[in-house]
Coordinates of C-alpha atoms in Angstrom, one line a residue:
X15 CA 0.0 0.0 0.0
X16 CA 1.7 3.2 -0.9
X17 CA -0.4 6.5 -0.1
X18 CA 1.3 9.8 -2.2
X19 CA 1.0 13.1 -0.5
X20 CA 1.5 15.9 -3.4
X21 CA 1.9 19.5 -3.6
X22 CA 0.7 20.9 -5.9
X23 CA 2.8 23.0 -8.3
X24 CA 4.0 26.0 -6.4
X25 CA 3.2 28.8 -8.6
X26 CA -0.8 27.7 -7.6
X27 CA -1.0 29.7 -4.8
X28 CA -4.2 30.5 -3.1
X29 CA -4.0 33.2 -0.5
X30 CA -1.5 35.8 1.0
X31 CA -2.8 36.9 4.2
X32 CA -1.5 40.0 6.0
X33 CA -2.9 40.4 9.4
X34 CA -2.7 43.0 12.4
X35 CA -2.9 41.1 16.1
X36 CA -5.2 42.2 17.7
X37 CA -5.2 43.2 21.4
X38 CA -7.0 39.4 22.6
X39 CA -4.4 37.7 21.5
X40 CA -1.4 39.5 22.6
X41 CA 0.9 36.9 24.1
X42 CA -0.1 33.7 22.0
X43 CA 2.1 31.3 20.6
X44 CA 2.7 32.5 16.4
X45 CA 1.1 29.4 15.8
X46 CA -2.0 29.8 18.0
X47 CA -2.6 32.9 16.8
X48 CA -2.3 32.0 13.1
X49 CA -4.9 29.2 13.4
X50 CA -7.2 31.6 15.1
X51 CA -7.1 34.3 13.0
X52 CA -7.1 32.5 9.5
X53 CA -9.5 29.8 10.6
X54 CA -6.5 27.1 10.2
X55 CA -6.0 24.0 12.4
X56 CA -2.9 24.5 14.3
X57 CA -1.3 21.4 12.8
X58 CA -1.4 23.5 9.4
X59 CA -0.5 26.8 10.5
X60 CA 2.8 24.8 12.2
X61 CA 3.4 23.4 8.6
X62 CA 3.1 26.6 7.0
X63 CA 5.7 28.2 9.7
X64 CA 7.9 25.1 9.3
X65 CA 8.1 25.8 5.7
X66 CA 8.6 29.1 6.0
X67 CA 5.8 30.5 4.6
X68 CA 4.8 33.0 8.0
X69 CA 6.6 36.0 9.1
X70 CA 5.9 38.4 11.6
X71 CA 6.9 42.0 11.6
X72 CA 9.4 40.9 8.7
X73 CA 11.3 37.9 10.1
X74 CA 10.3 34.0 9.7
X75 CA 9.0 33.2 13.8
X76 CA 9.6 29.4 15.6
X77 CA 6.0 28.7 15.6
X78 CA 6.5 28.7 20.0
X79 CA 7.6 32.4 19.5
X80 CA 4.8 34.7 21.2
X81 CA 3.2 37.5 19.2
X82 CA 2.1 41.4 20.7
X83 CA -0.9 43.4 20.0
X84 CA -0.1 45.1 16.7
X85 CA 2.5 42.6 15.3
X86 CA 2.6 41.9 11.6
X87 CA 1.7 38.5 10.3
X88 CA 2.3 37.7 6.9
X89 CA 1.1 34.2 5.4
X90 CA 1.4 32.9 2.2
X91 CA -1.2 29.8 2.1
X92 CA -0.3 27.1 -0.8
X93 CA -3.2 25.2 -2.4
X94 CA -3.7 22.2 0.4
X95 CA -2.0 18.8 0.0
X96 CA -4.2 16.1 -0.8
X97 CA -3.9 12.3 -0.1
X98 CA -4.6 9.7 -2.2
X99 CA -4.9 6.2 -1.9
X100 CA -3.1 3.8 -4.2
X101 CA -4.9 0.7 -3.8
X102 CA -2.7 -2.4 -2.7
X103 CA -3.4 -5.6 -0.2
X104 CA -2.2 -5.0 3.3
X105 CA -0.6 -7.3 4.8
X106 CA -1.7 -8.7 8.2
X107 CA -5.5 -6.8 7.5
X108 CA -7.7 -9.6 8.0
X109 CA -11.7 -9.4 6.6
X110 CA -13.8 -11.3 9.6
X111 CA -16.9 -10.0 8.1
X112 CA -18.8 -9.1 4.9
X113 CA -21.5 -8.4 3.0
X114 CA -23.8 -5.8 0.5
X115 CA -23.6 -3.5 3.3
X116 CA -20.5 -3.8 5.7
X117 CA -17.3 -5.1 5.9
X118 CA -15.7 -6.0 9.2
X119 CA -11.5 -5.9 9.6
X120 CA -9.7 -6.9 12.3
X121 CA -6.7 -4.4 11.9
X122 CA -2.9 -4.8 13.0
X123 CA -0.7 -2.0 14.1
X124 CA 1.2 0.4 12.0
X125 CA -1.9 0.9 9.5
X126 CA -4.2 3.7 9.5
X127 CA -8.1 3.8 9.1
X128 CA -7.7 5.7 6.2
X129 CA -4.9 7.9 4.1
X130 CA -4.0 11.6 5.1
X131 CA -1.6 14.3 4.9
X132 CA 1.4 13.8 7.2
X133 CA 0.7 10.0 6.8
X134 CA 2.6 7.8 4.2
X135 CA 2.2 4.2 5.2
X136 CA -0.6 1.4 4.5
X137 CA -4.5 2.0 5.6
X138 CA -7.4 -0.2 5.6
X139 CA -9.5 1.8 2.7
X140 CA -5.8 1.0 0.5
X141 CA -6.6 -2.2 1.6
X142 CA -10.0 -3.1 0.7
X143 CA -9.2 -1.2 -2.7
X144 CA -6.5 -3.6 -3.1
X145 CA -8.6 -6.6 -2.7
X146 CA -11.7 -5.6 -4.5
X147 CA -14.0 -4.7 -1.9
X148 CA -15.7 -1.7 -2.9
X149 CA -17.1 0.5 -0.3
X150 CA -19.4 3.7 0.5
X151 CA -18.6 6.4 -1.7
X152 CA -20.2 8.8 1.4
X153 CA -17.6 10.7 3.1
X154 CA -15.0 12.9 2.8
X155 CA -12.6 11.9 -0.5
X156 CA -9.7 10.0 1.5
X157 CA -12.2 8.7 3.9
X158 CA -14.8 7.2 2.3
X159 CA -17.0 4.3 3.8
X160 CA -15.3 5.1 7.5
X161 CA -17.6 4.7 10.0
X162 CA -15.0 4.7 12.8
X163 CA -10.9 4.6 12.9
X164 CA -8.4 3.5 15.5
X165 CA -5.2 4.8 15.9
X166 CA -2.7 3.7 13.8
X167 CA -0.9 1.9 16.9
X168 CA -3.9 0.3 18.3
X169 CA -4.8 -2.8 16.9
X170 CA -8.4 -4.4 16.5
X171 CA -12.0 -4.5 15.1
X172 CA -13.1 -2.0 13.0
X173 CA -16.3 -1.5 10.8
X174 CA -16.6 -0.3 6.8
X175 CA -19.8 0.7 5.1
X176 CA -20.0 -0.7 1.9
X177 CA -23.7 0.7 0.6
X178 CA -25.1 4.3 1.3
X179 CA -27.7 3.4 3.3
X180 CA -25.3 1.4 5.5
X181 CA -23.0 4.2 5.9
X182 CA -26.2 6.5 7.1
X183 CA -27.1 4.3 9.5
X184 CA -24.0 3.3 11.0
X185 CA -23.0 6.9 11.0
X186 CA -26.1 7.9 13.6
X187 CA -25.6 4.8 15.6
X188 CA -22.1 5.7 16.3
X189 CA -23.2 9.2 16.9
X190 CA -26.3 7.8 19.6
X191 CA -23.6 5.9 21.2
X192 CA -25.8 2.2 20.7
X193 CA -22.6 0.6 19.2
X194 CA -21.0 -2.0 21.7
X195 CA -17.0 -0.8 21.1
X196 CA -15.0 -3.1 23.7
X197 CA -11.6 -2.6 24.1
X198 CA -8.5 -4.3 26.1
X199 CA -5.8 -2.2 27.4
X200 CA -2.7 -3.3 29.9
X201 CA -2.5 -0.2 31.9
X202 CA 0.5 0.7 34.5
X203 CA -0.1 0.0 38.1
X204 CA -3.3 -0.8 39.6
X205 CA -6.2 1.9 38.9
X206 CA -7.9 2.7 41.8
X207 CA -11.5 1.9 41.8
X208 CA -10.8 -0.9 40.4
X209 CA -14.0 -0.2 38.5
X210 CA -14.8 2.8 37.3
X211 CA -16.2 5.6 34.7
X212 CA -14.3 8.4 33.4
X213 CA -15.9 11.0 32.7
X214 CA -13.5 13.7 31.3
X215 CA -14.0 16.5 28.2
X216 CA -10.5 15.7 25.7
X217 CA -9.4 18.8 23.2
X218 CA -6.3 19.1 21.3
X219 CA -3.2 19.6 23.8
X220 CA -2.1 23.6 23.7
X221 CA 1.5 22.4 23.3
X222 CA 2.0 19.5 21.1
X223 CA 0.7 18.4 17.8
X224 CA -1.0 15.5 17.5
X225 CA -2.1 15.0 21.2
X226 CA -4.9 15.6 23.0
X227 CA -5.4 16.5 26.8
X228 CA -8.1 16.7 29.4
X229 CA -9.4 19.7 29.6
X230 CA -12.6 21.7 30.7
X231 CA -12.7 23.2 26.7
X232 CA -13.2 20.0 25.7
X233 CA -15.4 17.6 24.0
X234 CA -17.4 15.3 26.3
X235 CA -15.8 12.1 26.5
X236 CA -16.9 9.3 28.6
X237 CA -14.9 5.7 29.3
X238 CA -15.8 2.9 31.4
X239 CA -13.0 0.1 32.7
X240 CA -13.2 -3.0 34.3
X241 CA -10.2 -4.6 36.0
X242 CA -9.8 -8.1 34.8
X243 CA -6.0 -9.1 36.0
X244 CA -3.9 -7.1 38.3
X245 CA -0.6 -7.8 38.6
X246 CA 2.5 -6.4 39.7
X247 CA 3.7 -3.9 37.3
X248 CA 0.4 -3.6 35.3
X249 CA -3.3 -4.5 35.3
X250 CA -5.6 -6.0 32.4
X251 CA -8.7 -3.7 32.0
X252 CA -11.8 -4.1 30.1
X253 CA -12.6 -0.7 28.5
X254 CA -15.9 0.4 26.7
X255 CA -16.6 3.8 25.0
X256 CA -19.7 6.0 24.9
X257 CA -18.1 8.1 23.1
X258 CA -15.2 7.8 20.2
X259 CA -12.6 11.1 21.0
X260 CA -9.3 10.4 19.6
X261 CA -6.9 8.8 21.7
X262 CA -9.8 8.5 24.1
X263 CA -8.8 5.6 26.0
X264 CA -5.2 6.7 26.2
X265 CA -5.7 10.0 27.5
X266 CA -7.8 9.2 30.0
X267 CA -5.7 6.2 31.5
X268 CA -3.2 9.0 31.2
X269 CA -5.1 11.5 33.3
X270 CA -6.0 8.8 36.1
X271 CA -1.9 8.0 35.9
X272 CA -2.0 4.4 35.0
X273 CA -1.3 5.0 31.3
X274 CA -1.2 2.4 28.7
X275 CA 1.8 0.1 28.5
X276 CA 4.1 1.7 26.0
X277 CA 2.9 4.8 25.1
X278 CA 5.4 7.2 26.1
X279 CA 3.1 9.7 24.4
X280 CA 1.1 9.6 27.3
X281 CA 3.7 9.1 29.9
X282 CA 3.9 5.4 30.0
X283 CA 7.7 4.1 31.1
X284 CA 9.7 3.3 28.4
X285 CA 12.0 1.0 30.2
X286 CA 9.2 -1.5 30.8
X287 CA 7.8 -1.5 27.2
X288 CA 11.3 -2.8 26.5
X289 CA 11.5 -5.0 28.7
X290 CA 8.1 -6.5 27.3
X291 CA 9.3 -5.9 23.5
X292 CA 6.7 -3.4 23.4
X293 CA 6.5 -1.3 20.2
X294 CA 3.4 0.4 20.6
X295 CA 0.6 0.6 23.1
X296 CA -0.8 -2.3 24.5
X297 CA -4.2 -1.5 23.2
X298 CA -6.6 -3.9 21.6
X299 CA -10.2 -3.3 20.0
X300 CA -11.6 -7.0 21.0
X301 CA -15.2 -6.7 20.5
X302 CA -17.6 -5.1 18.4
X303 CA -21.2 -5.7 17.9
X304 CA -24.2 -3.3 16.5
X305 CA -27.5 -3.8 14.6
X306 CA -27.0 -4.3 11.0
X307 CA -27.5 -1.4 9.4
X308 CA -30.1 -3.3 6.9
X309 CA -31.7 -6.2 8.9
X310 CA -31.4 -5.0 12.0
X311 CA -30.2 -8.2 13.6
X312 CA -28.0 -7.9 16.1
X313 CA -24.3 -8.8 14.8
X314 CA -21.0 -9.2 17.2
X315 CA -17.3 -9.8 16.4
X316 CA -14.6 -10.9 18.3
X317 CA -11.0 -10.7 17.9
X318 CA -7.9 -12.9 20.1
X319 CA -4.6 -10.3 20.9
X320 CA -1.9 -10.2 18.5
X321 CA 1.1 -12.1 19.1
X322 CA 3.6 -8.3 20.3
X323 CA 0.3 -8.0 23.1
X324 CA -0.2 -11.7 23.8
X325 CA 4.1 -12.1 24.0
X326 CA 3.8 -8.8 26.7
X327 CA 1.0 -10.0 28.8
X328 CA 2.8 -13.3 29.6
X329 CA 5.9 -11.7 30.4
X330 CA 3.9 -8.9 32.8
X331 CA 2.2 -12.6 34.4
X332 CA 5.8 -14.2 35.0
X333 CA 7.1 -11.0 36.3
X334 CA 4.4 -11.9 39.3

């Protein structure tokens, strides 16, 4: 699966902003202030300032630098860069489920629900192309047919629509929170309840790209867990979702300080992910069930731990 990311030609360029800041945001980061005043995420406007394409009062900023009431920003916005998915089999994506409507895929780590900028390796839409499954055209372009995602480092069970009607339906059933999304995780330590709800808003992290925080901003997110094992280093939980933030599960074992096993991301240790072998986090989407989106029979899936999680939970049980 190979998934180009192209610029387009640079003489096509769109927009050349030159903006005043204004009093209220005196003392933001360049960045910050960027994505606020041109209506950018603050992903792009870090691109743009990492290519050089922002200056303010005259000289190219580090997108940290802080801006003051009346500063200068110039921007010079190239057309976006698109993704675009070159269809090719996957290996390791495995198809537990389909039919007209849906296709069900128990995905490994290192692939992606679906292509986007800033991401270059194999997805499951790639995949399904590469094997002839055709799916929803409903969506945006690159992410047609998604009904959920996973991270790219979580592996597990996720769902494709494959007719329109399908993809509707699924759609609003993820949205009324009626889909059963079951999850394992080996968290650090012992959390304490040892059963409990989380019920914490998530929004982008003010600081880093590509990771989100609790905060009271946020979008309400809510996580229930189970403890199944609990052993010395690390216990077992049984995680479901109401709702489907991203990185849900990871920030909020993050915030209650028992993150997942080997996700330094979220402040996990890396000394004992590698003394498990631990690449990624030890997170695994092992259950999924939901009405069919055309019968309306109850359907459930199941998928065992892959052999990286199965290989670090035996090792966290000997270390007993």
């Amino acid at each position: 699966m190979v998934i180009r990311i192209r610029k387009r030609p640079s003489g096509r360029v769109t927009e050349r902003k030159v903006i005043a800041v204004p009093e209220g945001l005196a003392g933001e980061r360049v960045d910050t202030a960027l994505a606020r005043l041109l209506g950018l995420s603050r992903t792009r406007a870090a691109e743009l300032i990492a290519d050089e394409l922002v200056k303010v009062d005259g000289h190219v900023p580090h997108k940290s630098e802080r801006v003051h009431a009346g500063a200068l920003l110039e921007a010079t916005i190239p057309a976006p860069r698109t993704a675009e998915v070159v269809a090719e089999p996957v290996e390791g994506v495995r198809i537990v489920f389909e039919d007209d409507d849906i296709v069900v895929v128990d995905k490994p780590s290192g692939v992606a629900a679906h292509p986007g900028v800033g991401w270059d390796g194999p997805t499951v839409v790639g995949h399904l192309a590469g094997v002839g499954v055709r799916i929803s055209t409903s969506g945006a372009s690159e992410r047609q047919g998604i009904v959920q995602r996973l991270d790219v480092g979580t592996s597990g069970l996720m769902t494709v629509a494959k007719s329109e009607s399908a993809y509707t339906v699924l759609k609003q059933a993820f949205r009324d929170r009626v889909v059963d999304k079951t999850y394992h995780a080996l968290a650090q330590g012992h959390p304490d309840p040892h059963t409990g709800t989380i019920d914490a808003p998530i929004a982008r992290h003010p600081k880093h790209d590509f990771k989100f925080t609790v905060r009271a901003d946020g979008r309400a997110s809510i996580t229930h867990y189970a403890t199944l094992e609990a052993h010395r280093y690390a216990s077992l939980l049984d995680i479901k979702l109401e709702t489907g933030r991203t990185h849900q599960i990871r920030v909020h074992l993050s915030a209650l300080h028992h993150p997942c096993v080997g996700d330094p991301l979220y402040g996990a240790d890396p000394t004992l992910a590698k003394r498990l072998g631990l690449e990624r986090q030890w997170l695994h989407a092992v259950h999924l069930g939901f009405d069919h989106p055309r019968t309306g029979e109850y359907v459930e899936f199941d998928s065992s731990y892959p052999g990286d999680l199965q290989h670090a939970l035996d090792l966290i049980r000997e270390l007993d």
